[in-house]
CSV table of C-alpha atoms and ligand atoms in Angstrom, one decimal:
chain,number,residue,atom,x,y,z
A,21,UNK,CA,-39.0,10.6,24.6
A,22,UNK,CA,-37.9,7.1,23.7
A,23,UNK,CA,-41.2,6.4,21.9
A,24,UNK,CA,-40.1,8.2,18.8
A,25,UNK,CA,-36.9,6.4,18.5
A,26,UNK,CA,-35.9,5.0,15.1
A,27,UNK,CA,-32.9,2.8,14.3
A,28,UNK,CA,-31.0,5.8,12.9
A,29,UNK,CA,-31.0,7.6,16.3
A,30,UNK,CA,-28.4,7.2,19.0
A,31,UNK,CA,-29.6,7.1,22.6
A,32,UNK,CA,-27.3,7.4,25.6
A,33,UNK,CA,-28.5,6.3,29.0
A,34,UNK,CA,-26.8,7.6,32.1
A,35,UNK,CA,-27.9,6.8,35.7
A,36,UNK,CA,-25.7,8.8,38.0
A,37,UNK,CA,-27.0,7.1,41.2
A,38,UNK,CA,-28.9,10.2,42.6
A,39,UNK,CA,-32.2,9.3,41.0
A,40,UNK,CA,-31.6,11.1,37.7
A,41,UNK,CA,-31.9,9.1,34.5
A,42,UNK,CA,-31.1,10.7,31.3
A,43,UNK,CA,-31.5,9.7,27.6
A,44,UNK,CA,-29.6,12.0,25.2
A,45,UNK,CA,-31.0,11.6,21.7
A,46,UNK,CA,-29.0,12.3,18.7
A,47,UNK,CA,-31.2,13.0,15.7
A,48,UNK,CA,-29.4,14.3,12.6
A,49,UNK,CA,-31.6,17.0,11.0
A,50,UNK,CA,-29.4,17.5,8.0
A,51,UNK,CA,-26.8,15.5,6.1
A,52,UNK,CA,-23.2,16.4,7.0
A,53,UNK,CA,-21.0,17.5,4.1
A,54,UNK,CA,-18.1,15.2,5.1
A,55,UNK,CA,-18.7,11.7,6.1
A,56,UNK,CA,-18.7,11.4,9.9
A,57,UNK,CA,-16.6,9.1,12.0
A,58,UNK,CA,-18.7,6.2,13.4
A,59,UNK,CA,-16.9,5.3,16.6
A,60,UNK,CA,-19.4,2.6,17.5
A,61,UNK,CA,-18.3,-1.0,17.9
A,62,UNK,CA,-21.8,-2.4,17.4
A,63,UNK,CA,-25.3,-1.4,16.0
A,64,UNK,CA,-28.7,-1.6,17.6
A,65,UNK,CA,-31.0,-4.4,16.2
A,66,UNK,CA,-34.7,-3.6,16.3
A,67,UNK,CA,-35.6,-7.3,16.3
A,68,UNK,CA,-34.5,-10.7,15.5
A,69,UNK,CA,-35.9,-10.2,12.0
A,70,UNK,CA,-33.5,-7.3,11.6
A,71,UNK,CA,-30.3,-9.2,12.6
A,72,UNK,CA,-31.4,-12.0,10.3
A,73,UNK,CA,-31.9,-9.6,7.3
A,74,UNK,CA,-28.6,-7.9,7.9
A,75,UNK,CA,-26.6,-11.1,8.4
A,76,UNK,CA,-28.2,-12.7,5.3
A,77,UNK,CA,-27.4,-9.6,3.2
A,78,UNK,CA,-31.2,-9.0,2.5
A,79,UNK,CA,-31.0,-5.5,4.2
A,80,UNK,CA,-28.2,-3.0,4.3
A,81,UNK,CA,-26.8,-2.4,7.8
A,82,UNK,CA,-24.1,-3.2,10.3
A,83,UNK,CA,-23.9,-5.5,13.3
A,84,UNK,CA,-20.4,-5.8,14.7
A,85,UNK,CA,-17.5,-3.4,13.8
A,86,UNK,CA,-14.8,-5.9,12.9
A,87,UNK,CA,-16.9,-7.5,10.2
A,88,UNK,CA,-18.1,-4.3,8.7
A,89,UNK,CA,-18.5,-0.6,9.5
A,90,UNK,CA,-19.6,2.6,7.6
A,91,UNK,CA,-16.1,4.3,7.6
A,92,UNK,CA,-14.3,1.2,6.2
A,93,UNK,CA,-17.0,0.7,3.6
A,94,UNK,CA,-17.0,4.4,2.5
A,95,UNK,CA,-13.2,4.4,2.2
A,96,UNK,CA,-13.1,1.1,0.3
A,97,UNK,CA,-15.7,2.3,-2.2
A,98,UNK,CA,-13.7,5.4,-3.0
A,99,UNK,CA,-10.5,3.4,-3.6
A,100,UNK,CA,-12.3,0.7,-5.6
A,101,UNK,CA,-13.7,3.4,-7.9
A,102,UNK,CA,-10.3,4.9,-8.3
A,103,UNK,CA,-8.9,1.4,-9.4
A,104,UNK,CA,-11.8,0.6,-11.6
A,105,UNK,CA,-12.6,-2.3,-9.3
A,106,UNK,CA,-15.9,-3.8,-8.3
A,107,UNK,CA,-15.1,-3.8,-4.6
A,108,UNK,CA,-12.4,-3.1,-2.0
A,109,UNK,CA,-11.5,-3.6,1.6
A,110,UNK,CA,-9.3,-1.7,4.1
A,111,UNK,CA,-7.0,-3.2,6.6
A,112,UNK,CA,-5.0,-2.3,9.8
A,113,UNK,CA,-1.8,-2.1,7.7
A,114,UNK,CA,-0.3,-2.9,4.4
A,115,UNK,CA,1.1,-6.1,5.8
A,116,UNK,CA,-2.3,-7.1,7.2
A,117,UNK,CA,-3.7,-6.6,3.6
A,118,UNK,CA,-0.9,-8.7,2.1
A,119,UNK,CA,-1.0,-11.5,4.6
A,120,UNK,CA,-4.8,-11.8,4.8
A,121,UNK,CA,-5.2,-11.7,1.0
A,122,UNK,CA,-2.5,-14.3,0.4
A,123,UNK,CA,-3.7,-16.6,3.2
A,124,UNK,CA,-7.2,-16.5,1.8
A,125,UNK,CA,-6.1,-18.2,-1.4
A,126,UNK,CA,-3.3,-20.6,-0.5
A,127,UNK,CA,-3.2,-23.9,1.3
A,128,UNK,CA,-0.5,-26.3,2.3
A,129,UNK,CA,1.2,-27.9,-0.7
A,130,UNK,CA,0.7,-24.8,-2.9
A,131,UNK,CA,3.5,-23.0,-4.8
A,132,UNK,CA,3.9,-19.2,-5.2
A,133,UNK,CA,6.1,-17.4,-7.7
A,134,UNK,CA,7.1,-13.9,-6.4
A,135,UNK,CA,9.6,-11.3,-7.4
A,136,UNK,CA,12.5,-11.0,-5.0
A,137,UNK,CA,12.2,-7.3,-5.4
A,138,UNK,CA,9.3,-6.7,-3.1
A,139,UNK,CA,8.7,-5.0,0.3
A,140,UNK,CA,11.1,-6.5,2.8
A,141,UNK,CA,8.5,-7.9,5.2
A,142,UNK,CA,6.4,-9.3,2.3
A,143,UNK,CA,9.5,-11.1,1.2
A,144,UNK,CA,10.1,-12.5,4.7
A,145,UNK,CA,6.4,-13.5,5.0
A,146,UNK,CA,6.6,-15.5,1.7
A,147,UNK,CA,10.0,-17.0,2.3
A,148,UNK,CA,9.8,-18.0,6.0
A,149,UNK,CA,6.4,-17.6,7.4
A,150,UNK,CA,4.4,-19.3,4.6
A,151,UNK,CA,7.0,-22.1,4.5
A,152,UNK,CA,6.0,-23.0,8.1
A,153,UNK,CA,2.5,-23.6,6.7
A,154,UNK,CA,3.7,-25.8,3.8
A,155,UNK,CA,3.6,-23.2,1.1
A,156,UNK,CA,6.7,-22.8,-1.0
A,157,UNK,CA,7.8,-19.7,-2.8
A,158,UNK,CA,10.2,-19.4,-5.8
A,159,UNK,CA,11.6,-15.9,-6.2
A,160,UNK,CA,12.0,-14.9,-9.9
A,161,UNK,CA,13.2,-11.5,-11.1
A,162,UNK,CA,10.3,-10.7,-13.6
A,163,UNK,CA,12.5,-8.3,-15.6
A,164,UNK,CA,15.3,-10.8,-16.0
A,165,UNK,CA,13.7,-14.2,-16.3
A,166,UNK,CA,10.7,-15.8,-17.9
A,167,UNK,CA,8.2,-16.6,-15.2
A,168,UNK,CA,6.7,-19.4,-17.4
A,169,UNK,CA,9.8,-21.5,-16.7
A,170,UNK,CA,9.0,-21.6,-13.0
A,171,UNK,CA,5.3,-22.6,-13.2
A,172,UNK,CA,4.5,-25.9,-11.5
A,173,UNK,CA,1.2,-27.8,-11.5
A,174,UNK,CA,0.6,-26.6,-7.9
A,175,UNK,CA,1.4,-22.9,-8.6
A,176,UNK,CA,-1.6,-20.9,-7.4
A,177,UNK,CA,-0.3,-17.4,-7.1
A,178,UNK,CA,2.1,-14.9,-8.8
A,179,UNK,CA,3.0,-11.9,-6.7
A,180,UNK,CA,4.8,-8.7,-7.6
A,181,UNK,CA,4.8,-4.9,-7.4
A,182,UNK,CA,3.9,-2.3,-10.1
A,183,UNK,CA,7.1,-0.4,-9.3
A,184,UNK,CA,9.6,-2.6,-7.5
A,185,UNK,CA,11.8,-1.2,-4.8
A,186,UNK,CA,14.7,-0.2,-4.9
A,187,UNK,CA,15.3,-0.9,-8.6
A,188,UNK,CA,12.1,0.9,-9.6
A,189,UNK,CA,11.6,-1.8,-12.3
A,190,UNK,CA,8.2,-2.2,-13.8
A,191,UNK,CA,7.0,-5.8,-14.7
A,192,UNK,CA,4.9,-6.7,-17.7
A,193,UNK,CA,1.6,-7.1,-15.8
A,194,UNK,CA,-0.4,-8.5,-18.8
A,195,UNK,CA,2.2,-11.2,-19.4
A,196,UNK,CA,2.3,-12.2,-15.7
A,197,UNK,CA,-1.6,-12.2,-15.6
A,198,UNK,CA,-1.8,-14.4,-18.8
A,199,UNK,CA,0.8,-16.8,-17.5
A,200,UNK,CA,-1.0,-17.1,-14.2
A,201,UNK,CA,-4.4,-17.6,-15.8
A,202,UNK,CA,-3.1,-20.2,-18.2
A,203,UNK,CA,-2.3,-22.2,-15.2
A,204,UNK,CA,-5.4,-21.4,-13.1
A,205,UNK,CA,-3.3,-19.3,-10.8
A,206,UNK,CA,-4.0,-15.7,-9.7
A,207,UNK,CA,-1.9,-12.5,-10.0
A,208,UNK,CA,-1.7,-10.2,-7.0
A,209,UNK,CA,0.0,-6.8,-7.6
A,210,UNK,CA,1.2,-4.5,-4.8
A,211,UNK,CA,0.4,-1.1,-6.3
A,212,UNK,CA,1.6,1.0,-3.3
A,213,UNK,CA,4.4,2.9,-5.2
A,214,UNK,CA,2.2,3.7,-8.2
A,215,UNK,CA,-1.3,4.3,-6.7
A,216,UNK,CA,-4.4,4.3,-9.0
A,217,UNK,CA,-3.2,7.7,-10.3
A,218,UNK,CA,-0.1,6.2,-11.9
A,219,UNK,CA,-1.3,2.7,-12.7
A,220,UNK,CA,-4.4,0.5,-12.6
A,221,UNK,CA,-3.1,-3.1,-12.6
A,222,UNK,CA,-6.6,-4.6,-12.9
A,223,UNK,CA,-6.8,-3.2,-16.5
A,224,UNK,CA,-3.9,-5.5,-17.4
A,225,UNK,CA,-5.4,-8.6,-15.9
A,226,UNK,CA,-4.2,-8.6,-12.3
A,227,UNK,CA,-6.8,-10.4,-10.1
A,228,UNK,CA,-6.2,-8.3,-7.0
A,229,UNK,CA,-4.5,-5.0,-6.2
A,230,UNK,CA,-2.9,-4.5,-2.8
A,231,UNK,CA,-1.8,-1.3,-1.0
A,232,UNK,CA,0.0,-0.1,2.0
A,233,UNK,CA,-2.3,2.8,2.6
A,234,UNK,CA,0.3,4.1,5.1
A,235,UNK,CA,2.1,5.5,2.0
A,236,UNK,CA,0.6,7.6,-0.8
A,237,UNK,CA,-3.1,6.8,-0.1
A,238,UNK,CA,-2.8,8.2,3.4
A,239,UNK,CA,0.0,10.5,2.3
A,240,UNK,CA,0.5,12.6,5.5
A,241,UNK,CA,2.6,10.2,7.7
A,242,UNK,CA,-0.3,10.1,10.2
A,243,UNK,CA,-1.9,6.7,9.7
A,244,UNK,CA,-1.1,3.1,9.2
A,245,UNK,CA,-3.4,1.1,6.9
A,246,UNK,CA,-3.7,-1.2,4.0
A,247,UNK,CA,-6.2,-2.0,1.3
A,248,UNK,CA,-7.2,-4.4,-1.5
A,249,UNK,CA,-9.3,-3.9,-4.6
A,250,UNK,CA,-10.7,-6.4,-7.1
A,251,UNK,CA,-13.7,-8.3,-8.3
A,252,UNK,CA,-16.5,-8.8,-5.8
A,253,UNK,CA,-16.2,-12.6,-5.5
A,254,UNK,CA,-12.5,-12.4,-4.5
A,255,UNK,CA,-13.0,-9.5,-2.2
A,256,UNK,CA,-15.9,-11.2,-0.5
A,257,UNK,CA,-13.6,-14.2,0.3
A,258,UNK,CA,-11.0,-11.9,1.7
A,259,UNK,CA,-13.6,-10.0,3.7
A,260,UNK,CA,-14.5,-13.2,5.5
A,261,UNK,CA,-10.8,-13.8,6.4
A,262,UNK,CA,-10.4,-10.1,7.4
A,263,UNK,CA,-13.2,-10.7,10.0
A,264,UNK,CA,-11.7,-14.0,11.1
A,265,UNK,CA,-8.2,-12.6,11.6
A,266,UNK,CA,-9.4,-9.3,12.9
A,267,UNK,CA,-7.1,-7.3,10.5
A,268,UNK,CA,-9.7,-4.5,10.0
A,269,UNK,CA,-8.9,-0.8,10.0
A,270,UNK,CA,-10.2,1.4,12.8
A,271,UNK,CA,-12.9,4.0,12.2
A,272,UNK,CA,-10.6,7.0,12.7
A,273,UNK,CA,-7.9,5.7,10.4
A,274,UNK,CA,-10.6,4.8,7.8
A,275,UNK,CA,-11.9,8.4,8.0
A,276,UNK,CA,-8.4,9.9,7.7
A,277,UNK,CA,-7.8,7.7,4.7
A,278,UNK,CA,-11.0,8.8,2.9
A,279,UNK,CA,-10.0,12.4,3.7
A,280,UNK,CA,-6.6,11.8,2.1
A,281,UNK,CA,-8.0,10.1,-1.0
A,282,UNK,CA,-9.8,13.3,-2.0
A,283,UNK,CA,-6.4,14.9,-2.7
A,284,UNK,CA,-4.6,11.8,-4.0
A,285,UNK,CA,-4.6,12.8,-7.7
A,286,UNK,CA,-3.2,16.3,-7.0
A,287,UNK,CA,-0.5,15.0,-4.6
A,288,UNK,CA,0.6,12.2,-6.8
A,289,UNK,CA,0.9,14.4,-9.9
A,290,UNK,CA,3.0,17.0,-8.1
A,291,UNK,CA,5.2,14.3,-6.5
A,292,UNK,CA,5.7,12.8,-9.9
A,293,UNK,CA,6.9,16.1,-11.4
A,294,UNK,CA,9.3,16.5,-8.4
A,295,UNK,CA,10.4,12.9,-8.8
A,296,UNK,CA,11.3,13.4,-12.5
A,297,UNK,CA,13.1,16.7,-11.7
A,298,UNK,CA,15.2,15.1,-8.9
A,299,UNK,CA,16.0,12.1,-11.1
A,300,UNK,CA,17.3,14.2,-13.9
A,301,UNK,CA,19.3,16.5,-11.6
A,302,UNK,CA,20.9,13.6,-9.7
A,303,UNK,CA,21.6,11.5,-12.8
A,304,UNK,CA,23.7,14.4,-14.1
A,305,UNK,CA,25.6,14.9,-10.8
A,306,UNK,CA,29.3,13.8,-10.8
A,307,UNK,CA,29.0,12.3,-7.3
A,308,UNK,CA,26.1,10.0,-8.5
A,309,UNK,CA,26.8,6.6,-10.1
A,310,UNK,CA,23.3,5.6,-11.1
A,311,UNK,CA,19.7,6.7,-10.7
A,312,UNK,CA,16.8,4.3,-10.8
A,313,UNK,CA,13.6,6.0,-12.0
A,314,UNK,CA,11.1,4.6,-14.5
A,315,UNK,CA,10.6,8.0,-16.1
A,316,UNK,CA,14.3,8.4,-17.2
A,317,UNK,CA,15.1,7.6,-20.8
A,318,UNK,CA,18.1,5.6,-19.4
A,319,UNK,CA,15.7,3.3,-17.4
A,320,UNK,CA,15.2,-0.2,-18.9
A,321,UNK,CA,11.6,0.1,-17.5
A,322,UNK,CA,10.6,3.2,-19.3
A,323,UNK,CA,9.0,1.4,-22.2
A,324,UNK,CA,6.8,-0.9,-20.0
A,325,UNK,CA,6.0,2.1,-17.8
A,326,UNK,CA,4.8,4.1,-20.8
A,327,UNK,CA,2.6,1.2,-22.0
A,328,UNK,CA,1.0,0.6,-18.6
A,329,UNK,CA,0.9,3.9,-16.8
A,330,UNK,CA,-2.0,6.3,-16.9
A,331,UNK,CA,-0.1,9.3,-18.2
A,332,UNK,CA,0.2,11.1,-14.8
A,333,UNK,CA,3.9,10.7,-14.6
A,334,UNK,CA,6.1,8.0,-13.1
A,335,UNK,CA,5.6,8.5,-9.4
A,336,UNK,CA,7.7,10.0,-6.6
A,337,UNK,CA,10.0,7.1,-5.8
A,338,UNK,CA,13.7,7.0,-7.0
A,339,UNK,CA,16.8,5.2,-5.9
A,340,UNK,CA,20.2,6.8,-6.1
A,341,UNK,CA,23.6,5.1,-6.0
A,342,UNK,CA,26.3,7.5,-4.9
A,343,UNK,CA,30.0,7.1,-5.5
A,344,UNK,CA,30.7,6.2,-1.8
A,345,UNK,CA,29.6,4.0,1.0
A,346,UNK,CA,27.9,4.2,4.4
A,347,UNK,CA,30.2,7.0,5.7
A,348,UNK,CA,29.3,9.2,2.7
A,349,UNK,CA,25.6,8.5,3.1
A,350,UNK,CA,25.8,9.3,6.8
A,351,UNK,CA,27.5,12.7,5.9
A,352,UNK,CA,24.9,13.4,3.2
A,353,UNK,CA,22.0,12.8,5.7
A,354,UNK,CA,23.6,15.1,8.2
A,355,UNK,CA,24.2,17.8,5.5
A,356,UNK,CA,20.7,17.9,4.1
A,357,UNK,CA,18.4,20.5,5.6
A,358,UNK,CA,15.1,20.2,3.9
A,359,UNK,CA,15.1,16.5,3.1
A,360,UNK,CA,15.0,14.3,6.2
A,361,UNK,CA,15.9,10.6,6.8
A,362,UNK,CA,12.6,9.0,7.6
A,363,UNK,CA,12.1,5.2,7.3
A,364,UNK,CA,8.8,5.4,5.3
A,365,UNK,CA,7.7,7.2,2.2
A,366,UNK,CA,5.1,9.2,0.4
A,367,UNK,CA,4.4,11.9,3.0
A,368,UNK,CA,3.9,15.5,1.9
A,369,UNK,CA,7.6,16.3,2.5
A,370,UNK,CA,10.5,14.9,0.5
A,371,UNK,CA,12.3,12.2,2.6
A,372,UNK,CA,15.0,9.7,2.1
A,373,UNK,CA,15.7,6.3,3.5
A,374,UNK,CA,18.7,4.0,3.5
A,375,UNK,CA,17.4,0.6,2.4
A,376,UNK,CA,20.4,-1.4,3.6
A,377,UNK,CA,19.8,-0.2,7.1
A,378,UNK,CA,16.1,0.4,7.1
A,379,UNK,CA,13.5,-1.4,5.0
A,380,UNK,CA,15.8,-4.2,4.0
A,381,UNK,CA,17.9,-4.6,7.1
A,382,UNK,CA,16.7,-8.2,7.7
A,383,UNK,CA,18.2,-9.3,4.4
A,384,UNK,CA,21.6,-10.8,4.3
A,385,UNK,CA,24.5,-9.6,2.1
A,386,UNK,CA,23.7,-12.0,-0.8
A,387,UNK,CA,20.0,-11.2,-0.7
A,388,UNK,CA,20.8,-7.4,-0.8
A,389,UNK,CA,23.2,-7.8,-3.7
A,390,UNK,CA,20.7,-9.9,-5.6
A,391,UNK,CA,18.1,-7.1,-5.6
A,392,UNK,CA,20.7,-4.4,-6.3
A,393,UNK,CA,20.9,-2.7,-2.8
A,394,UNK,CA,24.3,-1.2,-2.1
A,395,UNK,CA,25.8,0.6,0.9
A,396,UNK,CA,26.0,3.8,-1.3
A,397,UNK,CA,22.3,3.7,-2.1
A,398,UNK,CA,19.5,6.0,-0.8
A,399,UNK,CA,15.9,5.9,-1.8
A,400,UNK,CA,14.1,9.2,-2.2
A,401,UNK,CA,10.4,9.9,-1.8
A,402,UNK,CA,9.6,13.3,-3.4
A,403,UNK,CA,7.1,15.5,-1.7
A,404,UNK,CA,5.1,18.6,-2.5
A,405,UNK,CA,7.9,21.2,-2.3
A,406,UNK,CA,9.1,23.3,-5.2
A,407,UNK,CA,11.6,21.3,-7.2
A,408,UNK,CA,14.1,24.2,-7.1
A,409,UNK,CA,14.2,24.1,-3.3
A,410,UNK,CA,14.9,20.3,-3.3
A,411,UNK,CA,17.7,20.7,-5.9
A,412,UNK,CA,19.3,23.5,-3.9
A,413,UNK,CA,19.3,21.3,-0.8
A,414,UNK,CA,21.1,18.5,-2.6
A,415,UNK,CA,23.5,21.1,-4.1
A,416,UNK,CA,24.7,22.4,-0.8
A,417,UNK,CA,24.7,18.9,0.9
A,418,UNK,CA,26.8,17.3,-1.9
A,419,UNK,CA,29.2,20.3,-2.2
A,420,UNK,CA,30.0,20.0,1.5
A,421,UNK,CA,30.7,16.2,1.6
B,25,PLP,C1,5.2,0.0,3.4
B,25,PLP,C2,4.9,-1.1,2.4
B,25,PLP,C3,4.2,-2.2,2.7
B,25,PLP,C4,3.8,-2.6,4.1
B,25,PLP,O1,2.8,-1.7,4.5
B,25,PLP,P1,2.6,-1.3,6.1
B,25,PLP,O2,1.4,-0.4,6.0
B,25,PLP,O3,3.8,-0.8,6.6
B,25,PLP,O4,2.2,-2.6,6.8
B,25,PLP,C5,3.9,-3.1,1.6
B,25,PLP,N1,4.3,-2.9,0.4
B,25,PLP,C6,5.0,-1.8,0.0
B,25,PLP,C7,5.4,-1.6,-1.4
B,25,PLP,C8,5.3,-0.8,1.0
B,25,PLP,O5,6.0,0.3,0.7
């Protein structure tokens, strides 16, 4: 039975102790329509020659899961294609992608310029954790100040987000990339809020695109993951660090992510339509002070969004400042029936979060004020419902405040 074995077959040996020995062979007679989940931490090597060929990249194949596996590769390839990138990698979380990618390219004595309007833990990582390793970060609001004025001879990285949270401001990616490259620095862009459907930062000169796959890419609130896409030489350097730090994504999560990517364009377009409908409705509501959404004509970011976005809308994320404080927001959350308070974003259902007490709760009062977070502010993530149902829910909740 074992004589016919080839490397693509799986054999399971069980010796139950009563003299029975069993080999279960798994030959695949036809090709499955959906890519299977490969829950195998390692791969069989026919010979020493085989392991040499695989490790030296002369032959395709896998050895040990952490440094490479079929589900992670299949998923990375889909995402890289969507971004127009040569290559990609998936990670255990968005923070694993951010920290691994940054640590691959900075060393003690380096200087980073980052927007202060970035994901709370990315901010914390740059400001406190990297400082422990001798890397200093200057925070510069890309929409208010000229990043050129902050470049130093040791600046190696500029870091920002395509759509910054909670102001939903859009930076001039080409300008940031040109400034970085004139100084032999790199530009990393967190494209989580935009996804490749809304924007492709590599087109505008970004060196690397980073994602929390937990959000739109996964899109169903059932997985935590991260990703990077970019040119093969940069991605290969990060791949080595991913293996070293062990920040790889599991097979099941990789598979879930590849499943979700198949519907990404449909989901993001619908969420963008709902985002715009909610933004327009809320902007006109008397209990609302201000709405931040790059698709509104009142948004200072609309022009840059129109220049850089793909024409599939402006995304599903908006921030809303109400005429009230924490007490009013608490009442609003209790009144809403369809829209729930969930401290994440980009699932199929419309959700809201309260940045001052959720994503940005580690920031002090001054830091909150500097990036425009108030106690009367919620952040909305529009889902796949009908826009009319969402607007009715807000209508009843706001009427009963
Ligand atoms: C959620 C998020 C992250 C962090 O991702 P995790 O998957 O939670 O680690 C990074 N950047 C942005 C913009 C996010 O929304």
